[in-house]
Amino acid sequence: MAKPRRLILFTRYPESGKVKTRLIGAVGETGATALHRRLVLRTLRAARCACQECDADFELRFDGGTEDAFRHWLGDQVRFCPQRGNDLGKRMAEAFEESFRSGSNATIIIGSDCPALTSGVLTNAFGKLTETPAVLGPASDGGYYLIGLTRSMPELFESIPWGTSSVLHDSLKILDRADIPRTLLLQLEDIDRPEDLAIWYEIIRQEENDSRGVSVIIPVLNESRNIDQTLEAVRREMPHEIIVADGGSSDATVEQARSASAVVIVSNPGRSRQMNAGAARATGKTLVFVHADTILPAGWTAVVSATLKDPQVAAGAFAFQVAESFPGKGLLEWTTNLRSRWGQMPYGDQALFLRQSLFEEIGGFRNLPILEDYDLVRRLRRHGRVITCAQAATTSGRRWQRSGLLRVTLKNQLIIAGFHLGVAPHKLAHFYRT
């Protein structure tokens, strides 16, 4: 059932060369795309918080990409809808009309270009809509970063020169001519032009000292046998938050996670999708991705913090250790740690960790059914060193026990070779499961 309040985020999919185009000359296509990703995720977190505080529905209206691409990037907890209309005005008018038709009596549309847009600003805007039928948030470039209405006003979106410095002025004239009372919020800065980058860099500089700590993200699917022990090792160090991203478990995994005070989110299955969903929900400045059958060592938060203090380090992981005994266990651990340390290629069962900002900049885990960790680490190495710490994370040896060391190792190497040779990832995933 629809709630009486609705918050709608308008944004684009982060396709290189198609977002933040006015910034490309200053930071390049890759830099512009990375900035767009970070702004979208920043806005999404503020929107989620405001919706919780105001008991509002949330909806993301997108342009570019596909719904599945957005779901892989931002998770399945968001209602996605394509923007409809030939220009921005028609798209916003359509969004308002649909929202009011579905039962809303207060709807706000925001963009993703304003880093100072907080949940407090959004909560205040909903409050103002109880006093006036229209609320606008002025942007420094002459547009607006927020518009809220209590009823459909299609005339407000007609004959407006979108993308110019007169958008707010012309919108206010329309409201005045119609004798519609309105409230103006505080003016905020958009990040659209090269001269705006100084504002963004200052925000980032201030947030480098943010005291919020570690968000642990655990993707699960029917892991009731392992999850309690994994969560206990994580909880001992009291991280900022623990997010369990469930891919549709049919056992007691979800109940066990909630009993351990973890935040549980539901996602379509797929480890990369689940971990991205957890990262989009995370509020800590450091992300630690832990498999459900991996036990972190004592003092792991101090290790993570010390490793990432070095600005030359892009990411880290723990040494590899297997819980169970089987023939060749020692050789497996030695060769894996050699590859991890000297080749800077740890895998996901070693608990990868990195700064939230870098994870967002590079786009998180790609939509791969296998080797999502391998692919991520390869991309991270372009941004700095990938460190393997001396302390070991202990992972389950059930695969090696079940299938034998030689067979599992050979299969893994064939899958990696196939990945580099361009074999379709879904075929590699099928081969892995056979």
mmCIF file of N, CA, C and O in Angstrom, residues 5-8 92 96 99-100 104-111 121-122 124-138 144-153 156-157 168 171-172 175 180-185:
data_model
loop_
_atom_site.group_PDB
_atom_site.id
_atom_site.type_symbol
_atom_site.label_atom_id
_atom_site.label_comp_id
_atom_site.label_asym_id
_atom_site.label_seq_id
_atom_site.Cartn_x
_atom_site.Cartn_y
_atom_site.Cartn_z
ATOM 1 N N ARG A 5 3.477 9.961 1.631
ATOM 2 C CA ARG A 5 4.630 10.738 1.202
ATOM 3 C C ARG A 5 5.502 9.909 0.268
ATOM 4 O O ARG A 5 5.646 8.696 0.458
ATOM 5 N N ARG A 6 6.097 10.571 -0.710
ATOM 6 C CA ARG A 6 6.985 9.858 -1.631
ATOM 7 C C ARG A 6 8.170 10.754 -1.996
ATOM 8 O O ARG A 6 8.014 11.945 -2.256
ATOM 9 N N LEU A 7 9.347 10.133 -2.016
ATOM 10 C CA LEU A 7 10.573 10.807 -2.425
ATOM 11 C C LEU A 7 11.083 10.123 -3.686
ATOM 12 O O LEU A 7 11.225 8.901 -3.728
ATOM 13 N N ILE A 8 11.343 10.917 -4.716
ATOM 14 C CA ILE A 8 11.761 10.378 -6.013
ATOM 15 C C ILE A 8 13.125 10.950 -6.375
ATOM 16 O O ILE A 8 13.328 12.164 -6.382
ATOM 17 N N MET A 92 9.490 15.064 -15.120
ATOM 18 C CA MET A 92 9.103 15.383 -13.744
ATOM 19 C C MET A 92 7.591 15.491 -13.613
ATOM 20 O O MET A 92 7.011 15.010 -12.629
ATOM 21 N N PHE A 96 5.363 13.254 -10.980
ATOM 22 C CA PHE A 96 4.432 13.814 -9.999
ATOM 23 C C PHE A 96 3.018 13.279 -10.231
ATOM 24 O O PHE A 96 2.327 12.890 -9.276
ATOM 25 N N SER A 99 2.673 9.749 -9.038
ATOM 26 C CA SER A 99 2.753 9.669 -7.581
ATOM 27 C C SER A 99 1.436 10.079 -6.928
ATOM 28 O O SER A 99 0.921 9.382 -6.044
ATOM 29 N N PHE A 100 0.869 11.189 -7.361
ATOM 30 C CA PHE A 100 -0.392 11.636 -6.760
ATOM 31 C C PHE A 100 -1.535 10.696 -7.126
ATOM 32 O O PHE A 100 -2.438 10.452 -6.317
ATOM 33 N N SER A 104 -0.258 9.495 -3.093
ATOM 34 C CA SER A 104 0.596 10.409 -2.345
ATOM 35 C C SER A 104 -0.090 11.770 -2.189
ATOM 36 O O SER A 104 -0.800 12.228 -3.088
ATOM 37 N N ASN A 105 0.141 12.408 -1.062
ATOM 38 C CA ASN A 105 -0.330 13.784 -0.896
ATOM 39 C C ASN A 105 0.828 14.746 -0.650
ATOM 40 O O ASN A 105 0.609 15.927 -0.374
ATOM 41 N N ALA A 106 2.058 14.244 -0.747
ATOM 42 C CA ALA A 106 3.259 15.084 -0.651
ATOM 43 C C ALA A 106 4.385 14.335 -1.339
ATOM 44 O O ALA A 106 4.831 13.290 -0.862
ATOM 45 N N THR A 107 4.847 14.861 -2.473
ATOM 46 C CA THR A 107 5.885 14.201 -3.261
ATOM 47 C C THR A 107 7.036 15.164 -3.506
ATOM 48 O O THR A 107 6.819 16.335 -3.823
ATOM 49 N N ILE A 108 8.250 14.659 -3.355
ATOM 50 C CA ILE A 108 9.460 15.451 -3.578
ATOM 51 C C ILE A 108 10.311 14.753 -4.626
ATOM 52 O O ILE A 108 10.512 13.531 -4.568
ATOM 53 N N ILE A 109 10.824 15.532 -5.568
ATOM 54 C CA ILE A 109 11.784 15.038 -6.550
ATOM 55 C C ILE A 109 13.120 15.714 -6.286
ATOM 56 O O ILE A 109 13.193 16.924 -6.079
ATOM 57 N N ILE A 110 14.185 14.913 -6.292
ATOM 58 C CA ILE A 110 15.536 15.439 -6.107
ATOM 59 C C ILE A 110 16.439 14.910 -7.213
ATOM 60 O O ILE A 110 16.130 13.915 -7.871
ATOM 61 N N GLY A 111 17.559 15.581 -7.424
ATOM 62 C CA GLY A 111 18.597 15.087 -8.308
ATOM 63 C C GLY A 111 19.734 14.517 -7.484
ATOM 64 O O GLY A 111 19.670 14.449 -6.253
ATOM 65 N N VAL A 121 17.806 17.994 5.368
ATOM 66 C CA VAL A 121 17.209 18.895 4.374
ATOM 67 C C VAL A 121 15.927 18.284 3.820
ATOM 68 O O VAL A 121 14.898 18.965 3.664
ATOM 69 N N LEU A 122 15.957 16.997 3.543
ATOM 70 C CA LEU A 122 14.789 16.324 2.978
ATOM 71 C C LEU A 122 13.654 16.244 3.994
ATOM 72 O O LEU A 122 12.477 16.457 3.651
ATOM 73 N N ASN A 124 13.128 18.311 6.432
ATOM 74 C CA ASN A 124 12.609 19.675 6.536
ATOM 75 C C ASN A 124 11.685 20.003 5.367
ATOM 76 O O ASN A 124 10.641 20.654 5.548
ATOM 77 N N ALA A 125 12.051 19.550 4.171
ATOM 78 C CA ALA A 125 11.221 19.819 2.995
ATOM 79 C C ALA A 125 9.848 19.173 3.132
ATOM 80 O O ALA A 125 8.816 19.786 2.789
ATOM 81 N N PHE A 126 9.804 17.933 3.617
ATOM 82 C CA PHE A 126 8.492 17.288 3.835
ATOM 83 C C PHE A 126 7.685 18.067 4.874
ATOM 84 O O PHE A 126 6.461 18.207 4.752
ATOM 85 N N GLY A 127 8.382 18.567 5.898
ATOM 86 C CA GLY A 127 7.680 19.364 6.899
ATOM 87 C C GLY A 127 7.090 20.627 6.309
ATOM 88 O O GLY A 127 5.950 21.014 6.630
ATOM 89 N N LYS A 128 7.809 21.298 5.416
ATOM 90 C CA LYS A 128 7.314 22.522 4.788
ATOM 91 C C LYS A 128 6.104 22.257 3.900
ATOM 92 O O LYS A 128 5.255 23.145 3.709
ATOM 93 N N LEU A 129 6.017 21.040 3.346
ATOM 94 C CA LEU A 129 4.866 20.720 2.493
ATOM 95 C C LEU A 129 3.572 20.586 3.286
ATOM 96 O O LEU A 129 2.502 20.491 2.699
ATOM 97 N N THR A 130 3.642 20.569 4.599
ATOM 98 C CA THR A 130 2.419 20.621 5.407
ATOM 99 C C THR A 130 1.940 22.062 5.573
ATOM 100 O O THR A 130 0.822 22.298 6.037
ATOM 101 N N GLU A 131 2.783 23.021 5.185
ATOM 102 C CA GLU A 131 2.451 24.432 5.337
ATOM 103 C C GLU A 131 2.150 25.113 4.007
ATOM 104 O O GLU A 131 1.317 26.023 3.938
ATOM 105 N N THR A 132 2.855 24.714 2.946
ATOM 106 C CA THR A 132 2.655 25.311 1.628
ATOM 107 C C THR A 132 2.571 24.202 0.583
ATOM 108 O O THR A 132 3.138 23.124 0.770
ATOM 109 N N PRO A 133 1.892 24.471 -0.545
ATOM 110 C CA PRO A 133 1.726 23.412 -1.557
ATOM 111 C C PRO A 133 2.951 23.183 -2.420
ATOM 112 O O PRO A 133 2.984 22.219 -3.189
ATOM 113 N N ALA A 134 3.972 24.057 -2.321
ATOM 114 C CA ALA A 134 5.170 23.896 -3.147
ATOM 115 C C ALA A 134 6.414 24.264 -2.340
ATOM 116 O O ALA A 134 6.410 25.243 -1.594
ATOM 117 N N VAL A 135 7.458 23.479 -2.508
ATOM 118 C CA VAL A 135 8.748 23.729 -1.865
ATOM 119 C C VAL A 135 9.828 23.568 -2.921
ATOM 120 O O VAL A 135 9.812 22.605 -3.695
ATOM 121 N N LEU A 136 10.772 24.494 -2.952
ATOM 122 C CA LEU A 136 11.889 24.399 -3.889
ATOM 123 C C LEU A 136 13.203 24.624 -3.157
ATOM 124 O O LEU A 136 13.285 25.461 -2.259
ATOM 125 N N GLY A 137 14.220 23.872 -3.551
ATOM 126 C CA GLY A 137 15.555 24.031 -3.008
ATOM 127 C C GLY A 137 16.446 24.670 -4.046
ATOM 128 O O GLY A 137 16.825 24.007 -5.025
ATOM 129 N N PRO A 138 16.795 25.927 -3.899
ATOM 130 C CA PRO A 138 17.602 26.626 -4.907
ATOM 131 C C PRO A 138 19.023 26.066 -5.001
ATOM 132 O O PRO A 138 19.663 25.798 -3.985
ATOM 133 N N TYR A 144 17.292 24.219 -9.456
ATOM 134 C CA TYR A 144 16.918 23.770 -8.116
ATOM 135 C C TYR A 144 17.291 22.306 -7.951
ATOM 136 O O TYR A 144 17.254 21.526 -8.903
ATOM 137 N N TYR A 145 17.688 21.971 -6.717
ATOM 138 C CA TYR A 145 18.086 20.602 -6.413
ATOM 139 C C TYR A 145 16.927 19.780 -5.870
ATOM 140 O O TYR A 145 17.028 18.557 -5.726
ATOM 141 N N LEU A 146 15.813 20.447 -5.559
ATOM 142 C CA LEU A 146 14.653 19.771 -4.953
ATOM 143 C C LEU A 146 13.402 20.533 -5.322
ATOM 144 O O LEU A 146 13.392 21.774 -5.324
ATOM 145 N N ILE A 147 12.350 19.796 -5.630
ATOM 146 C CA ILE A 147 11.035 20.392 -5.801
ATOM 147 C C ILE A 147 10.009 19.462 -5.173
ATOM 148 O O ILE A 147 10.013 18.252 -5.433
ATOM 149 N N GLY A 148 9.161 20.026 -4.324
ATOM 150 C CA GLY A 148 8.125 19.247 -3.660
ATOM 151 C C GLY A 148 6.763 19.876 -3.882
ATOM 152 O O GLY A 148 6.616 21.104 -3.850
ATOM 153 N N LEU A 149 5.766 19.031 -4.102
ATOM 154 C CA LEU A 149 4.407 19.499 -4.362
ATOM 155 C C LEU A 149 3.408 18.656 -3.578
ATOM 156 O O LEU A 149 3.681 17.507 -3.221
ATOM 157 N N THR A 150 2.229 19.249 -3.347
ATOM 158 C CA THR A 150 1.143 18.505 -2.703
ATOM 159 C C THR A 150 0.039 18.140 -3.690
ATOM 160 O O THR A 150 -0.922 17.471 -3.316
ATOM 161 N N ARG A 151 0.188 18.585 -4.935
ATOM 162 C CA ARG A 151 -0.760 18.200 -5.982
ATOM 163 C C ARG A 151 -0.077 18.369 -7.330
ATOM 164 O O ARG A 151 0.968 19.029 -7.444
ATOM 165 N N SER A 152 -0.659 17.791 -8.341
ATOM 166 C CA SER A 152 -0.085 17.883 -9.680
ATOM 167 C C SER A 152 -0.170 19.322 -10.200
ATOM 168 O O SER A 152 -1.213 19.969 -10.101
ATOM 169 N N MET A 153 0.934 19.826 -10.741
ATOM 170 C CA MET A 153 0.980 21.177 -11.323
ATOM 171 C C MET A 153 1.742 21.106 -12.645
ATOM 172 O O MET A 153 2.885 21.553 -12.753
ATOM 173 N N LEU A 156 3.882 23.953 -14.199
ATOM 174 C CA LEU A 156 5.164 24.316 -13.604
ATOM 175 C C LEU A 156 6.347 23.759 -14.398
ATOM 176 O O LEU A 156 7.493 24.163 -14.178
ATOM 177 N N PHE A 157 6.068 22.867 -15.320
ATOM 178 C CA PHE A 157 7.140 22.199 -16.061
ATOM 179 C C PHE A 157 7.067 22.462 -17.557
ATOM 180 O O PHE A 157 7.692 21.769 -18.348
ATOM 181 N N LEU A 168 15.118 28.289 -11.907
ATOM 182 C CA LEU A 168 14.432 28.612 -10.654
ATOM 183 C C LEU A 168 13.606 29.891 -10.804
ATOM 184 O O LEU A 168 12.434 29.939 -10.382
ATOM 185 N N SER A 171 10.495 29.270 -12.787
ATOM 186 C CA SER A 171 9.555 28.422 -12.041
ATOM 187 C C SER A 171 8.815 29.239 -10.984
ATOM 188 O O SER A 171 7.603 29.081 -10.790
ATOM 189 N N LEU A 172 9.533 30.128 -10.312
ATOM 190 C CA LEU A 172 8.900 30.964 -9.299
ATOM 191 C C LEU A 172 7.888 31.918 -9.929
ATOM 192 O O LEU A 172 6.836 32.204 -9.347
ATOM 193 N N LEU A 175 4.656 30.041 -10.433
ATOM 194 C CA LEU A 175 3.938 29.890 -9.169
ATOM 195 C C LEU A 175 3.299 31.207 -8.741
ATOM 196 O O LEU A 175 2.151 31.230 -8.254
ATOM 197 N N ILE A 180 0.208 30.577 -6.198
ATOM 198 C CA ILE A 180 0.451 29.358 -5.417
ATOM 199 C C ILE A 180 1.542 29.648 -4.396
ATOM 200 O O ILE A 180 2.685 29.964 -4.771
ATOM 201 N N PRO A 181 1.246 29.584 -3.104
ATOM 202 C CA PRO A 181 2.279 29.824 -2.083
ATOM 203 C C PRO A 181 3.412 28.811 -2.191
ATOM 204 O O PRO A 181 3.198 27.652 -2.551
ATOM 205 N N ARG A 182 4.626 29.247 -1.910
ATOM 206 C CA ARG A 182 5.770 28.328 -1.975
ATOM 207 C C ARG A 182 6.774 28.689 -0.904
ATOM 208 O O ARG A 182 6.822 29.814 -0.399
ATOM 209 N N THR A 183 7.584 27.697 -0.562
ATOM 210 C CA THR A 183 8.661 27.872 0.412
ATOM 211 C C THR A 183 9.983 27.592 -0.275
ATOM 212 O O THR A 183 10.112 26.608 -1.021
ATOM 213 N N LEU A 184 10.962 28.450 -0.034
ATOM 214 C CA LEU A 184 12.309 28.236 -0.543
ATOM 215 C C LEU A 184 13.200 27.722 0.579
ATOM 216 O O LEU A 184 13.230 28.292 1.669
ATOM 217 N N LEU A 185 13.919 26.652 0.307
ATOM 218 C CA LEU A 185 14.884 26.112 1.257
ATOM 219 C C LEU A 185 16.221 26.845 1.099
ATOM 220 O O LEU A 185 16.355 27.752 0.271
#
